[in-house]
CSV table of C-alpha atoms in Angstrom, one decimal:
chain,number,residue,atom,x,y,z
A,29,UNK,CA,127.2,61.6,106.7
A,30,UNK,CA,129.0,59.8,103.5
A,31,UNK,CA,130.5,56.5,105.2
A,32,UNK,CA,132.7,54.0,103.6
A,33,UNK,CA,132.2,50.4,105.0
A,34,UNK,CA,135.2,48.3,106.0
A,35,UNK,CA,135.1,44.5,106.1
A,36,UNK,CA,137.7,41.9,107.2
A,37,UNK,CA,137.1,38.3,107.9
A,38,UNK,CA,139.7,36.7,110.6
A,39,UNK,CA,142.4,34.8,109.6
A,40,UNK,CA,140.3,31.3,110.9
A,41,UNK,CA,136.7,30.5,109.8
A,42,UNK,CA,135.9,29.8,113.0
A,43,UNK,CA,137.0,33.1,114.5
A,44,UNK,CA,134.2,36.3,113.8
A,45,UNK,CA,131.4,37.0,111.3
A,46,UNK,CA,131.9,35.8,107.6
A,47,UNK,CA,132.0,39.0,105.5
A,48,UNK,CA,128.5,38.5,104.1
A,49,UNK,CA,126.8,38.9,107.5
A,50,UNK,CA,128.8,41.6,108.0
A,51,UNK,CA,128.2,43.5,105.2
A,52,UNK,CA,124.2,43.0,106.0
A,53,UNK,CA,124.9,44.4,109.3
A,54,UNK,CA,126.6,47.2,107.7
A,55,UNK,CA,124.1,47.9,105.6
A,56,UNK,CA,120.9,47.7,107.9
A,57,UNK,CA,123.1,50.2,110.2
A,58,UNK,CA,123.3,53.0,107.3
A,59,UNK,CA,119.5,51.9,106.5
A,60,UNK,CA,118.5,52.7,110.4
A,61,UNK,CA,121.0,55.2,111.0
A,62,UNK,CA,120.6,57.7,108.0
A,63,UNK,CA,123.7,57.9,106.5
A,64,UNK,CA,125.0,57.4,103.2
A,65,UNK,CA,127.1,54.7,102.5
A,66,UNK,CA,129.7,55.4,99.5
A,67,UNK,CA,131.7,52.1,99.3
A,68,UNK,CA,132.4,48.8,100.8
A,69,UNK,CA,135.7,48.1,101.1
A,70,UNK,CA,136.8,44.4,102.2
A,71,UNK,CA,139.5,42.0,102.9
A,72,UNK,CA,138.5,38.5,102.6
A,73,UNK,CA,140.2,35.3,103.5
A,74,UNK,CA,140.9,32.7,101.1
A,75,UNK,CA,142.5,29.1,101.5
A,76,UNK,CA,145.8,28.9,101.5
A,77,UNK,CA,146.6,32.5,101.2
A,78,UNK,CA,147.5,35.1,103.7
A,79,UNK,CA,144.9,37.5,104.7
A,80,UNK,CA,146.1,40.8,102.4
A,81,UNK,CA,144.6,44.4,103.3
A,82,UNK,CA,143.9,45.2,99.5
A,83,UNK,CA,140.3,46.7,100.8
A,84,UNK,CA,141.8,48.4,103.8
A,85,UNK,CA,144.4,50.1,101.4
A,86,UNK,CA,141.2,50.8,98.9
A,87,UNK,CA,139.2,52.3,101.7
A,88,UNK,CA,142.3,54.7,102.4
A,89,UNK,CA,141.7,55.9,98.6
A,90,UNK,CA,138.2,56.5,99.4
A,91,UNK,CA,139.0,58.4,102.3
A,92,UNK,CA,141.6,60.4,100.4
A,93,UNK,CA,139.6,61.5,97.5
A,94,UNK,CA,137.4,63.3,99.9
A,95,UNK,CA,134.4,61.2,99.1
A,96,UNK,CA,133.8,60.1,102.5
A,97,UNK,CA,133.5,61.8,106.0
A,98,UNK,CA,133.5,58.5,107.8
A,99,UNK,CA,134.6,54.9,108.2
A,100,UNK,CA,132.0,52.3,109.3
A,101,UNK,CA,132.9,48.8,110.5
A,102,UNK,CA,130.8,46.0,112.4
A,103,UNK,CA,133.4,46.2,114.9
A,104,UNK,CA,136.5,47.6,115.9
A,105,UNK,CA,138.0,43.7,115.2
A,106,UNK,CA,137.8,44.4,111.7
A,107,UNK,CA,140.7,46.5,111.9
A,108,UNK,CA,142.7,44.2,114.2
A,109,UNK,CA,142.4,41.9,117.1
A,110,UNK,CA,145.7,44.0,118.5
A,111,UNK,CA,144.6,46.7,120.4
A,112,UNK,CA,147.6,48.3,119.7
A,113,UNK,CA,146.9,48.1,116.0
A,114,UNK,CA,143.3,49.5,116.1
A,115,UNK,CA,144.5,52.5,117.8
A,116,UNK,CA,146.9,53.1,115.7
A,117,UNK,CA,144.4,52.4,112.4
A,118,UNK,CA,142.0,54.6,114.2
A,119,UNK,CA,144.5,57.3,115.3
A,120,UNK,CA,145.7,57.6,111.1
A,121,UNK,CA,141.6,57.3,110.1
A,122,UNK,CA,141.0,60.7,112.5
A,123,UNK,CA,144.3,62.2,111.0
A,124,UNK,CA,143.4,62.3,107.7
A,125,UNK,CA,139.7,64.0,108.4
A,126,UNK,CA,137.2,60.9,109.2
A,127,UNK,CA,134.6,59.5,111.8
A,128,UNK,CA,135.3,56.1,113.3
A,129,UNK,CA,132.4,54.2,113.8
A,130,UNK,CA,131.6,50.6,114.8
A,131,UNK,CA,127.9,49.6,114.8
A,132,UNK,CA,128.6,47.4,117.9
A,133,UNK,CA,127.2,49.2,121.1
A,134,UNK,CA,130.5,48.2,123.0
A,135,UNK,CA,133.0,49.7,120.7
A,136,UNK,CA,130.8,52.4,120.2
A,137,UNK,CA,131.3,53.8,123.8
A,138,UNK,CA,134.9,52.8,123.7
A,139,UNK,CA,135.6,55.2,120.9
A,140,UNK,CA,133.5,57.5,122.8
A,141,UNK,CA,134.5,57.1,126.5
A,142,UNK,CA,138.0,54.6,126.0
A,143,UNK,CA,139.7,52.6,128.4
A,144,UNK,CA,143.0,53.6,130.5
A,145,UNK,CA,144.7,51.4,127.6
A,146,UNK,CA,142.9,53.0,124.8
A,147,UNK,CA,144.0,56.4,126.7
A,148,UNK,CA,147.4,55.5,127.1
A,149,UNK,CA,147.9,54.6,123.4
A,150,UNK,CA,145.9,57.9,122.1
A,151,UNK,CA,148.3,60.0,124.2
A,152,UNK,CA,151.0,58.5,122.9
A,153,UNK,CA,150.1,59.0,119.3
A,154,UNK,CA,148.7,62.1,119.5
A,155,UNK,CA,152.0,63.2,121.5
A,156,UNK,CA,154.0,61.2,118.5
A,157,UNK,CA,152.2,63.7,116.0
A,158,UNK,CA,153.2,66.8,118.1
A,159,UNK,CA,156.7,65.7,117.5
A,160,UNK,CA,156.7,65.1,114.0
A,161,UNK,CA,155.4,68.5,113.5
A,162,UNK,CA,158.4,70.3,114.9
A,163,UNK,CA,160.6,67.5,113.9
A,164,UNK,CA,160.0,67.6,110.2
A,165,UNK,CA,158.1,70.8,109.4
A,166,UNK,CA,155.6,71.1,106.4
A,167,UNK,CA,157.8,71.8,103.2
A,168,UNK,CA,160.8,70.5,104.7
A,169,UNK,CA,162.4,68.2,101.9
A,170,UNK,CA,164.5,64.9,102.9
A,171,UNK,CA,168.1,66.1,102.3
A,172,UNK,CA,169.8,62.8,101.8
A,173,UNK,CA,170.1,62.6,98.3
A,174,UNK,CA,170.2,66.1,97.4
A,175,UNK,CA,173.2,68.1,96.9
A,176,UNK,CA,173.7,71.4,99.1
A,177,UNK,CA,174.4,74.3,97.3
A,178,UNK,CA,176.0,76.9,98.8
A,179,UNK,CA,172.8,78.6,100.2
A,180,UNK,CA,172.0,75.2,102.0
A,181,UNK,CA,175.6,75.7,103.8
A,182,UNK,CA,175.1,75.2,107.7
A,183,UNK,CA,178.2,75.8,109.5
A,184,UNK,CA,179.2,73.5,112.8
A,185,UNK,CA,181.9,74.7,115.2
A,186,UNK,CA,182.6,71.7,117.2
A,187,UNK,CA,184.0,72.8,120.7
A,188,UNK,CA,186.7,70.7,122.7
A,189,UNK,CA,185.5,69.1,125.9
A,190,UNK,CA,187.4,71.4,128.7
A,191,UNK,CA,190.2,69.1,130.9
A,192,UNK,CA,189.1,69.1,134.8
């Protein structure tokens, strides 16, 4: 399988794995595992600027120009330390076509066999998705700034509430 790695360091040095160790970690992973690994995406921090998610928006490219059929991170904390958050990032990773894998045995099984939590959120989103599809069809265009011709014409008859 073509895999793009993902990287973040945490917002504190003393919080999680500087990027170097896990990029090894990464690495040994494909090495062991068999795959191939396209890119290495990764969002560094640097004093006394905010943590940006240039390489997270980068591995979204990656993932869009079909070069890769899954997303590898050291752990699922590279996305976020919300759980919230990683659900969602995994949720939109699945949706456009992609694997997400975590070389760490926990999060492995968690994306395999989640918690009520992870469950919860999943049906949520996935129930969110159902509605967007009958809510906004494919091809429908955003009206707003377009002007109706006479073919667009919807017609409303608006019916007076009966007296009781």
């Amino acid at each position: 399988m073509r895999v793009v790695g993902y990287l973040r360091e945490s917002s504190g040095p003393e919080e999680g794995d500087p990027a170097f160790v896990q990029g090894e970690a990464l690495r040994r992973w494909v090495r062991t595992t068999g795959h191939n690994l396209v890119s290495v995406c990764q969002d560094l921090r640097q004093e006394g600027h905010a943590l940006e998610r240039d390489g997270y928006q980068a591995l979204l490219g990656v993932v869009s120009s079909g070069r890769a059929d899954g997303v590898v991170m050291s752990s699922l904390e590279a996305l976020s330390s919300d759980l919230m958050i990683q659900e969602i990032m995994i949720w939109d990773l699945r949706r456009r076509g992609v694997t997400v894998l975590s070389i760490d045995e926990a999060d492995h099984q968690l994306l395999l066999q989640p918690s009520k939590e992870r469950m919860l959120m999943r049906d949520l989103l996935a129930r969110l998705e159902d509605y967007y599809e009958w809510a906004y069809p494919a091809g429908a265009e955003d009206s707003e700034d377009e002007e109706f011709d006479d073919e667009d014409e919807v017609i409303v008859q608006l019916i007076p509430a009966s007296e009781q």
